[in-house]
Amino acid sequence: MSEQNQSIHGQWSSRLAFILAVSGSAVGLGNIWKFPYITGVNGGGAFVLVYLVCILAIGLPILMSEIMLGRLGHKNPIATMKILGKRESGTTKWSVIGILGVFTGSLILSYYSVVAGWAMNYVLLSVQGSLASVDSDSAGQLFGGMVSNPINVFFWHSLFMLLTVFIVAKGLISGIEKSIRILMPLLIFLLLVLLVFSVINGEALAALRFLFSFNLDALTGDGFLVALGHAFFTLSLGMGAVMAYGAYLPKNFSLSKTAGAIVFFDTAIALVAGIVIFSVVFANDLDPTQGPGLIFQTLPIAFSSLPLTSVVAFLFFILLVAAAWTSSISLIEPGVAWLIEDFGFSRKTSTYALGGLIWLLGLLSVFSFNHLADFTFWQGTWFDNFDFLTANLLLPFGGLLITVFAGYILSPSISEEEIDLGGKLGYRIWLFLSRYIAPAGIIIIFLDGLGVL
Ligand code: TRP
């Protein structure tokens, strides 16, 4: 392939910058909001074990493949897959990975923005002092009152979408590299403070027992599917987000070290968040299976017993919003890059048009907790359905196509050069996981989760 230097993409200034950006995409509501609540709903330990196995055996090799394909194609995911597909197998049909990804990312952002809006609302509540002293009852009322007010949720969802399109319209690299550099370390620091708190004040042992007692009987086929889906969701895999970022990665950076660092960060943050939240849950006799409201009803209780309650709450929710923000950028960027590079629209037009559509779609999730709360089908409300469809079905399906392409279609002489996993053995392991374990794992869990097995 001729080096396509006329690409409008820039390059990351360093490997650290790339790691920060991909971690910024990976670490988000998935780690702090979703992981604890789905772990609670699915019974704890066994779910966590399946999730960890999915991360290592399926997520990690696919993460490497996505970075590799992005770097090889050096374009938006649709164009990248078109170019690589044509070169490797004479067909442009593989671009379906990118097209599906734009669709999936947009669907995810539509409800992701609603939850990020809740977090923004909690920033305001902390400033107003409403989080200064809450107990389990008032925490529940606060959350219930918030989501049942449609105008309220509508407002915060709209504001979050505006924040997202604002930064994307300005252009990726200048927009995010700088802020992530400061926000990520701060978020990690605050989580560690909360961890210390939960060990001192909460039921940390009960939390550890809940998270790591591997009782497989507690897990249903549905639980396997949710664990697999979350491995994709939390690493931002299966829709081309990492592929889009990989397009900016210079050739001389180690792909496997980079992927390893990202997986480590992302998983550690989720587990720490889990320990913190379940310590509070068990210390206050809260219900671990309560669902999407879990962190909003537990963390304020934890903050209440800390000094400077409102300040800690304020900081935490600000950082959560920031984490959601750097993730949401990666959900819309592939679609925006596609509109720019393949249709010739300006970055501004592309961002506002796609962002507007996603905002509109998000209204179904805004109303899922009030006006449309009783309108349920398949998995539940619109919100539940968007989540299930994207995280548990579309992302793993996209991942399946990606790993099949990377493992079977891409010529091994190319992948061997890219996958620098410590010599021949490392490469063989990646190839084995990509060709057999990841596809088989996804297919088996799909069949099991959908009740076919
Ligand atoms: N990984 C993010 C989180 O855990 C969400 C996210 C951002 C995402 N970009 C993505 C999920 C792309 C799937 C695909 O919150």
GROMACS .gro file of C-alpha atoms and ligand atoms in nm:
model
  468
    1MET     CA    1   0.000   0.000   0.000
    2SER     CA    2   0.128   0.344  -0.073
    3GLU     CA    3   0.168   0.550   0.241
    4GLN     CA    4  -0.142   0.764   0.255
    5ASN     CA    5   0.005   1.073   0.402
    6GLN     CA    6  -0.264   1.299   0.271
    7SER     CA    7  -0.488   1.159   0.543
    8ILE     CA    8  -0.643   1.434   0.748
    9HIS     CA    9  -0.547   1.250   1.063
   10GLY     CA   10  -0.269   1.378   1.278
   11GLN     CA   11  -0.061   1.153   1.498
   12TRP     CA   12  -0.041   1.106   1.870
   13SER     CA   13   0.249   1.294   2.018
   14SER     CA   14   0.367   0.993   2.215
   15ARG     CA   15   0.277   0.640   2.315
   16LEU     CA   16   0.157   0.776   2.646
   17ALA     CA   17  -0.080   1.012   2.469
   18PHE     CA   18  -0.228   0.723   2.274
   19ILE     CA   19  -0.262   0.511   2.588
   20LEU     CA   20  -0.431   0.802   2.760
   21ALA     CA   21  -0.676   0.854   2.477
   22VAL     CA   22  -0.772   0.488   2.449
   23SER     CA   23  -0.791   0.459   2.828
   24GLY     CA   24  -1.001   0.775   2.824
   25SER     CA   25  -1.234   0.596   2.588
   26ALA     CA   26  -1.228   0.271   2.783
   27VAL     CA   27  -1.265   0.411   3.132
   28GLY     CA   28  -1.608   0.559   3.170
   29LEU     CA   29  -1.953   0.486   3.299
   30GLY     CA   30  -1.890   0.124   3.207
   31ASN     CA   31  -1.634   0.083   3.483
   32ILE     CA   32  -1.791   0.286   3.760
   33TRP     CA   33  -2.164   0.277   3.691
   34LYS     CA   34  -2.228  -0.033   3.484
   35PHE     CA   35  -1.980  -0.290   3.611
   36PRO     CA   36  -2.095  -0.272   3.976
   37TYR     CA   37  -2.463  -0.275   3.889
   38ILE     CA   38  -2.454  -0.569   3.645
   39THR     CA   39  -2.229  -0.757   3.887
   40GLY     CA   40  -2.493  -0.705   4.153
   41VAL     CA   41  -2.776  -0.812   3.928
   42ASN     CA   42  -2.590  -1.123   3.815
   43GLY     CA   43  -2.495  -1.251   4.157
   44GLY     CA   44  -2.132  -1.145   4.200
   45GLY     CA   45  -1.829  -1.375   4.191
   46ALA     CA   46  -1.905  -1.612   3.906
   47PHE     CA   47  -2.006  -1.323   3.687
   48VAL     CA   48  -1.681  -1.142   3.766
   49LEU     CA   49  -1.480  -1.454   3.682
   50VAL     CA   50  -1.647  -1.496   3.344
   51TYR     CA   51  -1.599  -1.126   3.278
   52LEU     CA   52  -1.226  -1.149   3.357
   53VAL     CA   53  -1.181  -1.456   3.138
   54CYS     CA   54  -1.363  -1.278   2.854
   55ILE     CA   55  -1.136  -0.975   2.898
   56LEU     CA   56  -0.817  -1.180   2.873
   57ALA     CA   57  -0.910  -1.448   2.621
   58ILE     CA   58  -1.136  -1.243   2.393
   59GLY     CA   59  -1.101  -0.873   2.473
   60LEU     CA   60  -0.723  -0.848   2.478
   61PRO     CA   61  -0.656  -1.018   2.142
   62ILE     CA   62  -0.937  -0.820   1.978
   63LEU     CA   63  -0.806  -0.497   2.129
   64MET     CA   64  -0.472  -0.572   1.967
   65SER     CA   65  -0.643  -0.652   1.638
   66GLU     CA   66  -0.841  -0.328   1.640
   67ILE     CA   67  -0.532  -0.119   1.705
   68MET     CA   68  -0.345  -0.313   1.437
   69LEU     CA   69  -0.616  -0.274   1.173
   70GLY     CA   70  -0.654   0.096   1.251
   71ARG     CA   71  -0.284   0.154   1.217
   72LEU     CA   72  -0.265  -0.047   0.894
   73GLY     CA   73  -0.558   0.130   0.730
   74HIS     CA   74  -0.482   0.473   0.870
   75LYS     CA   75  -0.836   0.599   0.806
   76ASN     CA   76  -1.180   0.596   0.962
   77PRO     CA   77  -1.297   0.239   1.038
   78ILE     CA   78  -1.519   0.209   0.732
   79ALA     CA   79  -1.249   0.323   0.490
   80THR     CA   80  -0.989   0.121   0.677
   81MET     CA   81  -1.185  -0.202   0.642
   82LYS     CA   82  -1.260  -0.122   0.279
   83ILE     CA   83  -0.893  -0.072   0.199
   84LEU     CA   84  -0.770  -0.373   0.394
   85GLY     CA   85  -1.051  -0.598   0.273
   86LYS     CA   86  -0.982  -0.509  -0.089
   87ARG     CA   87  -0.612  -0.567  -0.053
   88GLU     CA   88  -0.632  -0.888   0.145
   89SER     CA   89  -0.933  -1.060  -0.007
   90GLY     CA   90  -1.041  -0.859  -0.308
   91THR     CA   91  -1.370  -0.748  -0.158
   92THR     CA   92  -1.476  -0.422   0.002
   93LYS     CA   93  -1.754  -0.593   0.196
   94TRP     CA   94  -1.554  -0.594   0.520
   95SER     CA   95  -1.640  -0.228   0.552
   96VAL     CA   96  -1.962  -0.358   0.707
   97ILE     CA   97  -1.761  -0.372   1.032
   98GLY     CA   98  -1.723   0.003   1.018
   99ILE     CA   99  -2.081   0.073   0.911
  100LEU     CA  100  -2.220  -0.148   1.184
  101GLY     CA  101  -1.984   0.027   1.424
  102VAL     CA  102  -2.112   0.373   1.341
  103PHE     CA  103  -2.465   0.247   1.401
  104THR     CA  104  -2.374   0.072   1.726
  105GLY     CA  105  -2.173   0.365   1.859
  106SER     CA  106  -2.460   0.602   1.791
  107LEU     CA  107  -2.709   0.377   1.967
  108ILE     CA  108  -2.479   0.344   2.268
  109LEU     CA  109  -2.417   0.718   2.290
  110SER     CA  110  -2.790   0.785   2.285
  111TYR     CA  111  -2.842   0.618   2.623
  112TYR     CA  112  -2.491   0.669   2.757
  113SER     CA  113  -2.556   1.040   2.742
  114VAL     CA  114  -2.865   0.999   2.958
  115VAL     CA  115  -2.668   0.829   3.235
  116ALA     CA  116  -2.389   1.086   3.202
  117GLY     CA  117  -2.666   1.341   3.245
  118TRP     CA  118  -2.760   1.184   3.577
  119ALA     CA  119  -2.399   1.224   3.688
  120MET     CA  120  -2.408   1.590   3.585
  121ASN     CA  121  -2.724   1.636   3.784
  122TYR     CA  122  -2.545   1.491   4.086
  123VAL     CA  123  -2.268   1.749   4.044
  124LEU     CA  124  -2.533   2.016   4.085
  125LEU     CA  125  -2.691   1.835   4.380
  126SER     CA  126  -2.355   1.828   4.554
  127VAL     CA  127  -2.307   2.202   4.499
  128GLN     CA  128  -2.654   2.265   4.640
  129GLY     CA  129  -2.563   2.063   4.948
  130SER     CA  130  -2.832   1.801   4.881
  131LEU     CA  131  -2.575   1.524   4.916
  132ALA     CA  132  -2.442   1.654   5.249
  133SER     CA  133  -2.614   1.398   5.467
  134VAL     CA  134  -2.809   1.121   5.302
  135ASP     CA  135  -2.904   0.781   5.437
  136SER     CA  136  -3.029   0.481   5.243
  137ASP     CA  137  -3.388   0.608   5.231
  138SER     CA  138  -3.315   0.962   5.124
  139ALA     CA  139  -3.056   0.842   4.871
  140GLY     CA  140  -3.322   0.628   4.709
  141GLN     CA  141  -3.570   0.913   4.703
  142LEU     CA  142  -3.315   1.149   4.556
  143PHE     CA  143  -3.239   0.915   4.268
  144GLY     CA  144  -3.603   0.823   4.211
  145GLY     CA  145  -3.703   1.187   4.212
  146MET     CA  146  -3.436   1.273   3.960
  147VAL     CA  147  -3.510   1.010   3.696
  148SER     CA  148  -3.885   1.041   3.724
  149ASN     CA  149  -3.870   1.405   3.624
  150PRO     CA  150  -3.862   1.402   3.242
  151ILE     CA  151  -3.774   1.769   3.196
  152ASN     CA  152  -3.485   1.732   3.429
  153VAL     CA  153  -3.337   1.427   3.255
  154PHE     CA  154  -3.406   1.586   2.918
  155PHE     CA  155  -3.211   1.894   3.018
  156TRP     CA  156  -2.901   1.708   3.139
  157HIS     CA  157  -2.901   1.469   2.844
  158SER     CA  158  -2.911   1.768   2.610
  159LEU     CA  159  -2.631   1.942   2.795
  160PHE     CA  160  -2.409   1.635   2.788
  161MET     CA  161  -2.464   1.587   2.414
  162LEU     CA  162  -2.372   1.951   2.362
  163LEU     CA  163  -2.052   1.905   2.558
  164THR     CA  164  -1.965   1.603   2.347
  165VAL     CA  165  -2.029   1.754   2.006
  166PHE     CA  166  -1.854   2.072   2.111
  167ILE     CA  167  -1.522   1.898   2.161
  168VAL     CA  168  -1.560   1.666   1.862
  169ALA     CA  169  -1.647   1.955   1.634
  170LYS     CA  170  -1.324   2.120   1.736
  171GLY     CA  171  -1.113   1.825   1.623
  172LEU     CA  172  -0.992   1.524   1.803
  173ILE     CA  173  -0.632   1.561   1.901
  174SER     CA  174  -0.619   1.916   2.028
  175GLY     CA  175  -0.946   1.849   2.203
  176ILE     CA  176  -0.883   1.552   2.420
  177GLU     CA  177  -0.520   1.476   2.470
  178LYS     CA  178  -0.465   1.754   2.721
  179SER     CA  179  -0.768   1.707   2.937
  180ILE     CA  180  -0.729   1.331   2.974
  181ARG     CA  181  -0.372   1.378   3.094
  182ILE     CA  182  -0.502   1.558   3.403
  183LEU     CA  183  -0.840   1.397   3.459
  184MET     CA  184  -0.743   1.031   3.448
  185PRO     CA  185  -0.482   1.047   3.727
  186LEU     CA  186  -0.724   1.252   3.937
  187LEU     CA  187  -1.000   0.997   3.894
  188ILE     CA  188  -0.767   0.715   3.991
  189PHE     CA  189  -0.651   0.908   4.296
  190LEU     CA  190  -1.004   0.975   4.415
  191LEU     CA  191  -1.103   0.613   4.367
  192LEU     CA  192  -0.806   0.510   4.579
  193VAL     CA  193  -0.915   0.751   4.852
  194LEU     CA  194  -1.260   0.593   4.842
  195LEU     CA  195  -1.101   0.249   4.854
  196VAL     CA  196  -0.917   0.339   5.175
  197PHE     CA  197  -1.241   0.475   5.313
  198SER     CA  198  -1.432   0.159   5.230
  199VAL     CA  199  -1.170  -0.061   5.391
  200ILE     CA  200  -1.190   0.146   5.710
  201ASN     CA  201  -1.561   0.220   5.727
  202GLY     CA  202  -1.741  -0.024   5.502
  203GLU     CA  203  -1.777  -0.398   5.475
  204ALA     CA  204  -1.477  -0.447   5.248
  205LEU     CA  205  -1.447  -0.815   5.332
  206ALA     CA  206  -1.807  -0.883   5.243
  207ALA     CA  207  -1.751  -0.692   4.921
  208LEU     CA  208  -1.445  -0.902   4.835
  209ARG     CA  209  -1.634  -1.218   4.914
  210PHE     CA  210  -1.921  -1.108   4.692
  211LEU     CA  211  -1.692  -1.015   4.403
  212PHE     CA  212  -1.454  -1.309   4.417
  213SER     CA  213  -1.639  -1.612   4.547
  214PHE     CA  214  -1.659  -1.811   4.229
  215ASN     CA  215  -1.985  -1.995   4.261
  216LEU     CA  216  -2.070  -2.080   3.902
  217ASP     CA  217  -2.418  -2.206   3.990
  218ALA     CA  218  -2.531  -1.849   4.046
  219LEU     CA  219  -2.478  -1.763   3.680
  220THR     CA  220  -2.737  -1.805   3.405
  221GLY     CA  221  -2.679  -1.815   3.029
  222ASP     CA  222  -2.795  -1.459   3.023
  223GLY     CA  223  -2.525  -1.373   3.278
  224PHE     CA  224  -2.258  -1.515   3.047
  225LEU     CA  225  -2.387  -1.298   2.766
  226VAL     CA  226  -2.386  -0.987   2.985
  227ALA     CA  227  -2.030  -1.065   3.102
  228LEU     CA  228  -1.911  -1.109   2.743
  229GLY     CA  229  -2.092  -0.796   2.632
  230HIS     CA  230  -1.943  -0.598   2.913
  231ALA     CA  231  -1.590  -0.710   2.823
  232PHE     CA  232  -1.649  -0.540   2.488
  233PHE     CA  233  -1.829  -0.241   2.630
  234THR     CA  234  -1.570  -0.160   2.892
  235LEU     CA  235  -1.276  -0.187   2.651
  236SER     CA  236  -1.462   0.011   2.384
  237LEU     CA  237  -1.430  -0.282   2.145
  238GLY     CA  238  -1.632  -0.414   1.855
  239MET     CA  239  -1.742  -0.091   1.687
  240GLY     CA  240  -1.423   0.064   1.556
  241ALA     CA  241  -1.359   0.324   1.827
  242VAL     CA  242  -1.015   0.185   1.901
  243MET     CA  243  -0.960   0.131   1.530
  244ALA     CA  244  -1.027   0.499   1.472
  245TYR     CA  245  -0.776   0.594   1.740
  246GLY     CA  246  -0.525   0.337   1.615
  247ALA     CA  247  -0.519   0.523   1.285
  248TYR     CA  248  -0.329   0.797   1.463
  249LEU     CA  249  -0.069   0.566   1.617
  250PRO     CA  250   0.285   0.588   1.476
  251LYS     CA  251   0.442   0.268   1.347
  252ASN     CA  252   0.719   0.238   1.601
  253PHE     CA  253   0.503   0.198   1.912
  254SER     CA  254   0.463  -0.142   2.069
  255LEU     CA  255   0.114  -0.264   2.014
  256SER     CA  256   0.108  -0.538   2.274
  257LYS     CA  257   0.250  -0.328   2.557
  258THR     CA  258   0.001  -0.059   2.476
  259ALA     CA  259  -0.291  -0.300   2.474
  260GLY     CA  260  -0.172  -0.463   2.795
  261ALA     CA  261  -0.151  -0.131   2.977
  262ILE     CA  262  -0.501  -0.035   2.868
  263VAL     CA  263  -0.654  -0.364   2.978
  264PHE     CA  264  -0.476  -0.341   3.312
  265PHE     CA  265  -0.596   0.015   3.386
  266ASP     CA  266  -0.949  -0.048   3.277
  267THR     CA  267  -0.992  -0.368   3.475
  268ALA     CA  268  -0.826  -0.231   3.788
  269ILE     CA  269  -1.055   0.070   3.790
  270ALA     CA  270  -1.367  -0.143   3.754
  271LEU     CA  271  -1.260  -0.377   4.033
  272VAL     CA  272  -1.174  -0.092   4.270
  273ALA     CA  273  -1.508   0.073   4.195
  274GLY     CA  274  -1.675  -0.261   4.266
  275ILE     CA  275  -1.503  -0.302   4.603
  276VAL     CA  276  -1.592   0.053   4.706
  277ILE     CA  277  -1.955   0.024   4.609
  278PHE     CA  278  -2.025  -0.320   4.753
  279SER     CA  279  -1.853  -0.225   5.079
  280VAL     CA  280  -2.110   0.049   5.115
  281VAL     CA  281  -2.393  -0.174   4.997
  282PHE     CA  282  -2.323  -0.438   5.261
  283ALA     CA  283  -2.249  -0.192   5.539
  284ASN     CA  284  -2.587  -0.024   5.486
  285ASP     CA  285  -2.802  -0.325   5.403
  286LEU     CA  286  -2.871  -0.199   5.055
  287ASP     CA  287  -2.992  -0.422   4.776
  288PRO     CA  288  -2.701  -0.523   4.546
  289THR     CA  289  -2.947  -0.617   4.269
  290GLN     CA  290  -3.120  -0.283   4.241
  291GLY     CA  291  -2.992  -0.206   3.890
  292PRO     CA  292  -2.891   0.115   3.713
  293GLY     CA  293  -2.942   0.338   4.018
  294LEU     CA  294  -2.686   0.147   4.226
  295ILE     CA  295  -2.394   0.392   4.236
  296PHE     CA  296  -2.622   0.691   4.264
  297GLN     CA  297  -2.778   0.545   4.574
  298THR     CA  298  -2.469   0.402   4.739
  299LEU     CA  299  -2.192   0.654   4.685
  300PRO     CA  300  -2.372   0.952   4.842
  301ILE     CA  301  -2.408   0.740   5.156
  302ALA     CA  302  -2.035   0.673   5.155
  303PHE     CA  303  -1.961   1.040   5.100
  304SER     CA  304  -2.189   1.133   5.390
  305SER     CA  305  -1.962   0.965   5.637
  306LEU     CA  306  -1.651   1.133   5.501
  307PRO     CA  307  -1.524   1.475   5.603
  308LEU     CA  308  -1.599   1.750   5.349
  309THR     CA  309  -1.888   1.546   5.212
  310SER     CA  310  -2.006   1.791   4.950
  311VAL     CA  311  -1.656   1.859   4.823
  312VAL     CA  312  -1.579   1.490   4.783
  313ALA     CA  313  -1.914   1.427   4.616
  314PHE     CA  314  -1.862   1.723   4.386
  315LEU     CA  315  -1.514   1.606   4.285
  316PHE     CA  316  -1.626   1.250   4.231
  317PHE     CA  317  -1.921   1.329   4.007
  318ILE     CA  318  -1.722   1.587   3.812
  319LEU     CA  319  -1.461   1.321   3.742
  320LEU     CA  320  -1.729   1.070   3.650
  321VAL     CA  321  -1.874   1.317   3.402
  322ALA     CA  322  -1.524   1.377   3.263
  323ALA     CA  323  -1.468   1.003   3.226
  324ALA     CA  324  -1.801   0.969   3.048
  325TRP     CA  325  -1.713   1.261   2.827
  326THR     CA  326  -1.383   1.116   2.702
  327SER     CA  327  -1.572   0.793   2.631
  328SER     CA  328  -1.858   0.956   2.449
  329ILE     CA  329  -1.614   1.128   2.216
  330SER     CA  330  -1.493   0.790   2.096
  331LEU     CA  331  -1.848   0.671   2.041
  332ILE     CA  332  -1.923   0.944   1.789
  333GLU     CA  333  -1.579   0.997   1.634
  334PRO     CA  334  -1.586   0.701   1.392
  335GLY     CA  335  -1.913   0.825   1.243
  336VAL     CA  336  -1.787   1.180   1.221
  337ALA     CA  337  -1.458   1.075   1.059
  338TRP     CA  338  -1.659   0.875   0.808
  339LEU     CA  339  -1.882   1.169   0.714
  340ILE     CA  340  -1.576   1.388   0.672
  341GLU     CA  341  -1.350   1.155   0.478
  342ASP     CA  342  -1.603   0.975   0.260
  343PHE     CA  343  -1.868   1.241   0.206
  344GLY     CA  344  -1.659   1.553   0.223
  345PHE     CA  345  -1.867   1.733   0.485
  346SER     CA  346  -1.688   1.967   0.719
  347ARG     CA  347  -1.607   1.844   1.068
  348LYS     CA  348  -1.857   2.090   1.216
  349THR     CA  349  -2.144   1.988   0.992
  350SER     CA  350  -2.073   1.619   1.038
  351THR     CA  351  -2.056   1.645   1.414
  352TYR     CA  352  -2.367   1.853   1.460
  353ALA     CA  353  -2.574   1.645   1.218
  354LEU     CA  354  -2.481   1.310   1.370
  355GLY     CA  355  -2.490   1.451   1.723
  356GLY     CA  356  -2.840   1.588   1.662
  357LEU     CA  357  -2.966   1.250   1.547
  358ILE     CA  358  -2.818   1.076   1.849
  359TRP     CA  359  -2.965   1.338   2.081
  360LEU     CA  360  -3.307   1.276   1.932
  361LEU     CA  361  -3.275   0.901   1.967
  362GLY     CA  362  -3.168   0.956   2.328
  363LEU     CA  363  -3.511   1.093   2.409
  364LEU     CA  364  -3.644   0.736   2.412
  365SER     CA  365  -3.403   0.665   2.696
  366VAL     CA  366  -3.478   0.995   2.868
  367PHE     CA  367  -3.844   0.894   2.888
  368SER     CA  368  -3.773   0.531   2.979
  369PHE     CA  369  -3.766   0.630   3.347
  370ASN     CA  370  -4.084   0.837   3.347
  371HIS     CA  371  -4.338   0.879   3.062
  372LEU     CA  372  -4.240   0.554   2.893
  373ALA     CA  373  -4.149   0.357   3.206
  374ASP     CA  374  -4.442   0.120   3.156
  375PHE     CA  375  -4.383   0.078   2.787
  376THR     CA  376  -4.181  -0.242   2.791
  377PHE     CA  377  -4.097  -0.507   2.533
  378TRP     CA  378  -3.826  -0.774   2.484
  379GLN     CA  379  -3.570  -0.681   2.752
  380GLY     CA  380  -3.771  -0.403   2.921
  381THR     CA  381  -3.782  -0.031   2.851
  382TRP     CA  382  -3.627   0.138   2.549
  383PHE     CA  383  -3.326   0.208   2.766
  384ASP     CA  384  -3.290  -0.160   2.859
  385ASN     CA  385  -3.331  -0.266   2.499
  386PHE     CA  386  -3.072  -0.025   2.361
  387ASP     CA  387  -2.829  -0.142   2.624
  388PHE     CA  388  -2.891  -0.512   2.566
  389LEU     CA  389  -2.891  -0.490   2.188
  390THR     CA  390  -2.569  -0.289   2.164
  391ALA     CA  391  -2.354  -0.418   2.449
  392ASN     CA  392  -2.454  -0.783   2.443
  393LEU     CA  393  -2.525  -0.845   2.076
  394LEU     CA  394  -2.386  -0.583   1.839
  395LEU     CA  395  -2.047  -0.529   2.002
  396PRO     CA  396  -1.960  -0.900   2.032
  397PHE     CA  397  -2.084  -0.951   1.676
  398GLY     CA  398  -1.862  -0.669   1.552
  399GLY     CA  399  -1.578  -0.820   1.753
  400LEU     CA  400  -1.639  -1.157   1.589
  401LEU     CA  401  -1.603  -1.006   1.243
  402ILE     CA  402  -1.290  -0.818   1.351
  403THR     CA  403  -1.119  -1.124   1.493
  404VAL     CA  404  -1.211  -1.335   1.191
  405PHE     CA  405  -1.063  -1.072   0.964
  406ALA     CA  406  -0.749  -1.029   1.171
  407GLY     CA  407  -0.700  -1.403   1.224
  408TYR     CA  408  -0.797  -1.550   0.888
  409ILE     CA  409  -0.810  -1.284   0.617
  410LEU     CA  410  -0.517  -1.061   0.698
  411SER     CA  411  -0.200  -1.228   0.578
  412PRO     CA  412   0.006  -1.365   0.867
  413SER     CA  413   0.319  -1.199   0.738
  414ILE     CA  414   0.156  -0.864   0.814
  415SER     CA  415   0.003  -0.952   1.149
  416GLU     CA  416   0.323  -1.116   1.265
  417GLU     CA  417   0.509  -0.794   1.207
  418GLU     CA  418   0.248  -0.589   1.393
  419ILE     CA  419   0.180  -0.815   1.691
  420ASP     CA  420   0.504  -0.774   1.882
  421LEU     CA  421   0.414  -1.001   2.168
  422GLY     CA  422   0.763  -1.119   2.250
  423GLY     CA  423   0.874  -1.338   1.962
  424LYS     CA  424   0.718  -1.630   1.782
  425LEU     CA  425   0.544  -1.780   2.083
  426GLY     CA  426   0.365  -1.459   2.171
  427TYR     CA  427   0.245  -1.422   1.815
  428ARG     CA  428   0.126  -1.783   1.809
  429ILE     CA  429  -0.074  -1.724   2.125
  430TRP     CA  430  -0.239  -1.417   1.975
  431LEU     CA  431  -0.315  -1.606   1.654
  432PHE     CA  432  -0.461  -1.899   1.846
  433LEU     CA  433  -0.681  -1.673   2.056
  434SER     CA  434  -0.789  -1.473   1.751
  435ARG     CA  435  -0.862  -1.772   1.529
  436TYR     CA  436  -1.016  -2.018   1.771
  437ILE     CA  437  -1.080  -1.903   2.126
  438ALA     CA  438  -1.235  -1.562   2.059
  439PRO     CA  439  -1.469  -1.669   1.775
  440ALA     CA  440  -1.570  -1.992   1.949
  441GLY     CA  441  -1.622  -1.812   2.280
  442ILE     CA  442  -1.843  -1.548   2.123
  443ILE     CA  443  -2.050  -1.799   1.926
  444ILE     CA  444  -2.098  -2.036   2.219
  445ILE     CA  445  -2.199  -1.757   2.457
  446PHE     CA  446  -2.436  -1.616   2.194
  447LEU     CA  447  -2.607  -1.950   2.145
  448ASP     CA  448  -2.621  -2.013   2.518
  449GLY     CA  449  -2.745  -1.663   2.605
  450LEU     CA  450  -3.013  -1.675   2.338
  451GLY     CA  451  -3.135  -2.009   2.466
  452VAL     CA  452  -3.025  -2.218   2.168
  453LEU     CA  453  -2.785  -2.441   2.365
  454TRP     N1  454  -1.581   0.196   2.732
  454TRP     C1  455  -1.667   0.300   2.774
  454TRP     C2  456  -1.710   0.275   2.918
  454TRP     O1  457  -1.670   0.179   2.977
  454TRP     C3  458  -1.785   0.317   2.683
  454TRP     C4  459  -1.744   0.327   2.542
  454TRP     C5  460  -1.674   0.428   2.485
  454TRP     C6  461  -1.764   0.231   2.441
  454TRP     N2  462  -1.649   0.400   2.355
  454TRP     C7  463  -1.702   0.280   2.325
  454TRP     C8  464  -1.825   0.109   2.440
  454TRP     C9  465  -1.702   0.205   2.210
  454TRP    C10  466  -1.825   0.034   2.323
  454TRP    C11  467  -1.764   0.081   2.209
  454TRP     O2  468  -1.783   0.352   2.972
   0.00000   0.00000   0.00000
